[in-house]
C-alpha cells in the first residue's frame, strides 16, 4: 500500500475542498438504477473450483474495479491532511450464522479468480464467527465501505456517518435486483465527501461500473 500527501495549495480540487470541508455534513450520495442483464446472463452456469460463482463476489469485484479507476475515489483525509492511496480494497458486511452483520475485508486483485478465492476465504471465515474488533480500521482508509440490501429494492439510501476521518471513505450499497420488461436492474448507491469528490468524478464512477457490467467477459470465466 502506498499513499501520497496532496499539497492542497496547488491541488486542482483546492476550491471545493476548502468550501465543503467546513460543512458539518460534507457528504452526499446518489442512487442510480443499473441494468445488469448482460452480467447475470454471463454468470449463469459459471463455476470456480466446481462451485457456482457468487453474484455478490462478482458484483463486489466489478464495483471495486470500476471505482479504483476514478482518481478522486482514492482520496482521503487523515489528521487534517489530504492523501491519495494507490489502491483501494473492499471492506464489506456479511451476515453471520448468528444472524448479525459482521465486517469483512480482503485485498483487491485485478485477476478475478484470485480476487474471488481471497474473498470467498474471508467470507467463509467470518460467517462462522463473531469478534469484538472494531468495524473499521481507523488508522488506514484504503478501503471502500460496502454493503447490500438483497431483500428489497430501493430508490434512495443514506448511510449513518461517524464524526471521525472515516467519514471521508466512500460508502456503497446495492439493492435486490429486479426485473422489468424482460431486463434485470439493480439500484447502486454511492456516498462520498463533497470535499474530495465532486459531481463529475462521482458520475464517472457510476459510468465505469456500468461499463464493466456490460462487458462481463473481463471476468475471464
CSV table of C-alpha atoms in Angstrom, one decimal:
chain,number,residue,atom,x,y,z
A,1,UNK,CA,0.0,0.0,0.0
A,2,UNK,CA,1.3,3.4,-1.0
A,3,UNK,CA,-0.1,6.8,-0.1
A,4,UNK,CA,0.8,10.3,-1.3
A,5,UNK,CA,0.2,13.5,0.5
A,6,UNK,CA,-1.6,16.2,-1.6
A,7,UNK,CA,-0.4,19.8,-1.5
A,8,UNK,CA,-3.8,21.5,-1.2
A,9,UNK,CA,-2.3,24.9,-2.2
A,10,UNK,CA,-1.6,23.6,-5.7
A,11,UNK,CA,-4.3,21.0,-6.0
A,12,UNK,CA,-7.0,21.3,-8.6
A,13,UNK,CA,-9.6,20.4,-6.0
A,14,UNK,CA,-8.5,23.2,-3.7
A,15,UNK,CA,-11.5,25.5,-4.1
A,16,UNK,CA,-14.3,22.9,-3.5
A,17,UNK,CA,-12.2,21.2,-0.8
A,18,UNK,CA,-11.8,24.4,1.2
A,19,UNK,CA,-15.5,25.2,0.8
A,20,UNK,CA,-17.1,21.8,1.7
A,21,UNK,CA,-14.6,20.8,4.4
A,22,UNK,CA,-16.3,23.5,6.6
A,23,UNK,CA,-19.7,21.8,6.4
A,24,UNK,CA,-20.7,19.6,9.3
A,25,UNK,CA,-22.4,17.4,6.8
A,26,UNK,CA,-19.9,17.4,3.9
A,27,UNK,CA,-21.1,14.2,2.3
A,28,UNK,CA,-23.8,13.4,-0.3
A,29,UNK,CA,-25.0,10.4,-2.2
A,30,UNK,CA,-26.6,9.4,-5.4
A,31,UNK,CA,-28.6,6.2,-6.2
A,32,UNK,CA,-28.8,5.0,-9.8
A,33,UNK,CA,-30.6,2.2,-11.4
A,34,UNK,CA,-28.3,0.0,-13.4
A,35,UNK,CA,-29.0,-2.7,-16.0
A,36,UNK,CA,-27.3,-6.0,-15.1
A,37,UNK,CA,-28.9,-8.2,-17.7
A,38,UNK,CA,-25.7,-9.0,-19.5
A,39,UNK,CA,-23.8,-9.5,-16.3
A,40,UNK,CA,-26.3,-12.0,-15.0
A,41,UNK,CA,-26.5,-13.8,-18.2
A,42,UNK,CA,-22.8,-14.2,-18.3
A,43,UNK,CA,-22.6,-15.6,-14.7
A,44,UNK,CA,-25.3,-18.2,-15.4
A,45,UNK,CA,-23.7,-21.7,-15.2
A,46,UNK,CA,-20.2,-20.3,-14.4
A,47,UNK,CA,-18.2,-22.1,-11.7
A,48,UNK,CA,-14.9,-21.7,-9.9
A,49,UNK,CA,-13.4,-24.8,-8.3
A,50,UNK,CA,-16.7,-26.6,-9.3
A,51,UNK,CA,-18.8,-24.2,-7.2
A,52,UNK,CA,-21.3,-21.8,-8.7
A,53,UNK,CA,-19.9,-18.3,-8.9
A,54,UNK,CA,-21.4,-16.0,-6.3
A,55,UNK,CA,-23.2,-12.9,-7.6
A,56,UNK,CA,-22.2,-11.0,-4.5
A,57,UNK,CA,-18.4,-11.6,-5.0
A,58,UNK,CA,-18.6,-10.9,-8.8
A,59,UNK,CA,-20.5,-7.7,-8.3
A,60,UNK,CA,-18.2,-6.7,-5.5
A,61,UNK,CA,-15.3,-7.1,-7.9
A,62,UNK,CA,-16.8,-5.1,-10.6
A,63,UNK,CA,-17.7,-2.2,-8.3
A,64,UNK,CA,-14.2,-2.3,-6.7
A,65,UNK,CA,-12.5,-2.4,-10.1
A,66,UNK,CA,-14.6,0.5,-11.5
A,67,UNK,CA,-14.2,2.8,-8.5
A,68,UNK,CA,-10.4,2.2,-8.5
A,69,UNK,CA,-10.2,3.8,-11.9
A,70,UNK,CA,-11.5,7.1,-10.7
A,71,UNK,CA,-8.7,9.2,-9.1
A,72,UNK,CA,-10.9,11.1,-6.7
A,73,UNK,CA,-12.1,7.8,-5.2
A,74,UNK,CA,-8.6,7.3,-3.9
A,75,UNK,CA,-8.6,10.5,-1.9
A,76,UNK,CA,-9.0,10.5,1.9
A,77,UNK,CA,-8.4,13.0,4.8
A,78,UNK,CA,-6.3,11.8,7.7
A,79,UNK,CA,-5.3,14.1,10.6
A,80,UNK,CA,-6.2,17.1,8.6
A,81,UNK,CA,-4.1,16.1,5.6
A,82,UNK,CA,-5.4,15.2,2.1
A,83,UNK,CA,-3.8,11.9,0.9
A,84,UNK,CA,-4.2,9.6,-2.1
A,85,UNK,CA,-3.9,5.9,-1.8
A,86,UNK,CA,-2.5,4.0,-4.8
A,87,UNK,CA,-5.0,1.1,-4.5
A,88,UNK,CA,-8.3,0.8,-2.7
A,89,UNK,CA,-9.5,-2.6,-1.3
A,90,UNK,CA,-13.1,-3.7,-0.5
A,91,UNK,CA,-14.5,-3.8,3.1
A,92,UNK,CA,-18.0,-5.2,3.2
A,93,UNK,CA,-20.7,-6.5,5.5
A,94,UNK,CA,-21.5,-10.2,5.8
A,95,UNK,CA,-24.4,-11.9,7.6
A,96,UNK,CA,-23.1,-14.4,10.1
A,97,UNK,CA,-24.6,-17.7,11.1
A,98,UNK,CA,-25.8,-15.9,14.2
A,99,UNK,CA,-28.0,-13.6,12.1
A,100,UNK,CA,-26.0,-10.4,12.7
A,101,UNK,CA,-23.8,-8.4,10.4
A,102,UNK,CA,-20.0,-8.5,10.7
A,103,UNK,CA,-17.4,-6.6,8.7
A,104,UNK,CA,-15.1,-8.4,6.4
A,105,UNK,CA,-12.3,-7.3,4.1
A,106,UNK,CA,-9.6,-8.5,1.8
A,107,UNK,CA,-7.1,-7.2,-0.7
A,108,UNK,CA,-8.2,-6.3,-4.2
A,109,UNK,CA,-6.6,-8.3,-7.1
A,110,UNK,CA,-7.0,-7.4,-10.8
A,111,UNK,CA,-7.3,-11.1,-11.6
A,112,UNK,CA,-10.9,-12.0,-10.9
A,113,UNK,CA,-10.3,-15.7,-10.0
A,114,UNK,CA,-7.6,-14.7,-7.5
A,115,UNK,CA,-9.8,-12.0,-6.0
A,116,UNK,CA,-12.7,-14.5,-5.9
A,117,UNK,CA,-10.8,-17.0,-3.9
A,118,UNK,CA,-9.4,-14.4,-1.5
A,119,UNK,CA,-12.9,-13.0,-0.9
A,120,UNK,CA,-14.6,-16.4,-0.5
A,121,UNK,CA,-12.0,-17.4,2.0
A,122,UNK,CA,-12.5,-14.2,4.0
A,123,UNK,CA,-16.3,-14.6,3.9
A,124,UNK,CA,-16.3,-18.3,4.9
A,125,UNK,CA,-14.1,-17.4,7.9
A,126,UNK,CA,-16.2,-14.5,9.1
A,127,UNK,CA,-19.6,-16.2,8.6
A,128,UNK,CA,-19.0,-18.7,11.4
A,129,UNK,CA,-17.7,-16.3,14.0
A,130,UNK,CA,-18.3,-13.1,15.9
A,131,UNK,CA,-15.4,-11.0,17.1
A,132,UNK,CA,-15.0,-7.9,19.2
A,133,UNK,CA,-12.8,-6.0,16.8
A,134,UNK,CA,-13.9,-2.5,15.7
A,135,UNK,CA,-15.8,-2.4,12.5
A,136,UNK,CA,-13.2,-0.3,10.6
A,137,UNK,CA,-9.5,0.3,11.0
A,138,UNK,CA,-9.2,4.0,11.9
A,139,UNK,CA,-5.5,4.1,11.1
A,140,UNK,CA,-5.7,3.3,7.4
A,141,UNK,CA,-8.5,4.2,5.0
A,142,UNK,CA,-7.5,2.5,1.7
A,143,UNK,CA,-10.9,0.8,1.5
A,144,UNK,CA,-14.4,1.2,0.1
A,145,UNK,CA,-17.1,0.5,2.7
A,146,UNK,CA,-19.7,-1.6,1.0
A,147,UNK,CA,-22.9,-3.3,1.9
A,148,UNK,CA,-26.1,-4.5,0.3
A,149,UNK,CA,-29.8,-5.0,1.0
A,150,UNK,CA,-30.6,-8.1,-1.0
A,151,UNK,CA,-34.1,-8.4,0.4
A,152,UNK,CA,-35.5,-5.1,-1.1
A,153,UNK,CA,-35.1,-2.8,-4.0
A,154,UNK,CA,-34.9,0.9,-3.1
A,155,UNK,CA,-34.7,4.3,-4.8
A,156,UNK,CA,-32.6,6.1,-2.2
A,157,UNK,CA,-30.4,5.5,0.9
A,158,UNK,CA,-28.5,7.5,3.4
A,159,UNK,CA,-25.6,6.0,5.4
A,160,UNK,CA,-25.1,6.6,9.1
A,161,UNK,CA,-21.9,8.7,9.5
A,162,UNK,CA,-19.3,8.9,12.2
A,163,UNK,CA,-17.6,12.1,13.4
A,164,UNK,CA,-14.0,11.0,12.5
A,165,UNK,CA,-11.8,10.6,9.5
A,166,UNK,CA,-13.6,7.5,8.3
A,167,UNK,CA,-16.4,9.9,7.2
A,168,UNK,CA,-14.3,10.6,4.1
A,169,UNK,CA,-14.3,6.9,3.0
A,170,UNK,CA,-16.8,6.3,0.1
A,171,UNK,CA,-19.8,4.1,1.2
A,172,UNK,CA,-21.5,1.9,-1.4
A,173,UNK,CA,-24.7,-0.1,-1.1
A,174,UNK,CA,-26.7,-2.1,-3.7
A,175,UNK,CA,-30.2,-3.5,-3.6
A,176,UNK,CA,-32.0,-6.7,-4.5
A,177,UNK,CA,-32.1,-7.0,-8.3
A,178,UNK,CA,-35.4,-7.0,-10.0
A,179,UNK,CA,-36.9,-7.4,-13.5
A,180,UNK,CA,-38.8,-5.0,-15.7
A,181,UNK,CA,-39.9,-5.6,-19.3
A,182,UNK,CA,-37.6,-8.5,-19.7
A,183,UNK,CA,-34.5,-6.7,-18.3
A,184,UNK,CA,-32.8,-7.0,-14.9
A,185,UNK,CA,-31.8,-4.0,-12.8
A,186,UNK,CA,-30.2,-3.2,-9.5
A,187,UNK,CA,-30.0,0.1,-7.5
A,188,UNK,CA,-26.5,1.2,-6.8
A,189,UNK,CA,-25.9,3.9,-4.1
A,190,UNK,CA,-22.6,5.7,-3.6
A,191,UNK,CA,-22.0,8.2,-0.9
A,192,UNK,CA,-18.8,10.4,-0.9
A,193,UNK,CA,-17.4,13.5,0.7
A,194,UNK,CA,-18.0,16.6,-1.4
A,195,UNK,CA,-14.7,18.0,0.0
A,196,UNK,CA,-13.0,15.3,-2.1
A,197,UNK,CA,-15.4,14.1,-4.8
A,198,UNK,CA,-17.4,16.5,-6.9
A,199,UNK,CA,-20.3,15.5,-9.1
A,200,UNK,CA,-18.3,14.8,-12.2
A,201,UNK,CA,-16.0,12.1,-10.8
A,202,UNK,CA,-18.9,10.6,-9.0
A,203,UNK,CA,-20.8,10.4,-12.3
A,204,UNK,CA,-17.7,8.8,-13.9
A,205,UNK,CA,-17.6,6.2,-11.2
A,206,UNK,CA,-21.2,5.1,-12.0
A,207,UNK,CA,-20.4,5.1,-15.7
A,208,UNK,CA,-17.3,3.0,-15.2
A,209,UNK,CA,-19.1,0.4,-13.1
A,210,UNK,CA,-21.9,0.2,-15.8
A,211,UNK,CA,-19.3,-0.2,-18.5
A,212,UNK,CA,-17.7,-3.2,-16.8
A,213,UNK,CA,-21.1,-4.7,-16.0
A,214,UNK,CA,-21.8,-4.5,-19.8
A,215,UNK,CA,-18.6,-6.3,-20.6
A,216,UNK,CA,-18.6,-9.2,-18.1
A,217,UNK,CA,-16.1,-11.2,-20.2
A,218,UNK,CA,-13.4,-9.3,-18.3
A,219,UNK,CA,-14.0,-11.8,-15.5
A,220,UNK,CA,-12.4,-14.4,-17.8
A,221,UNK,CA,-14.5,-17.3,-16.6
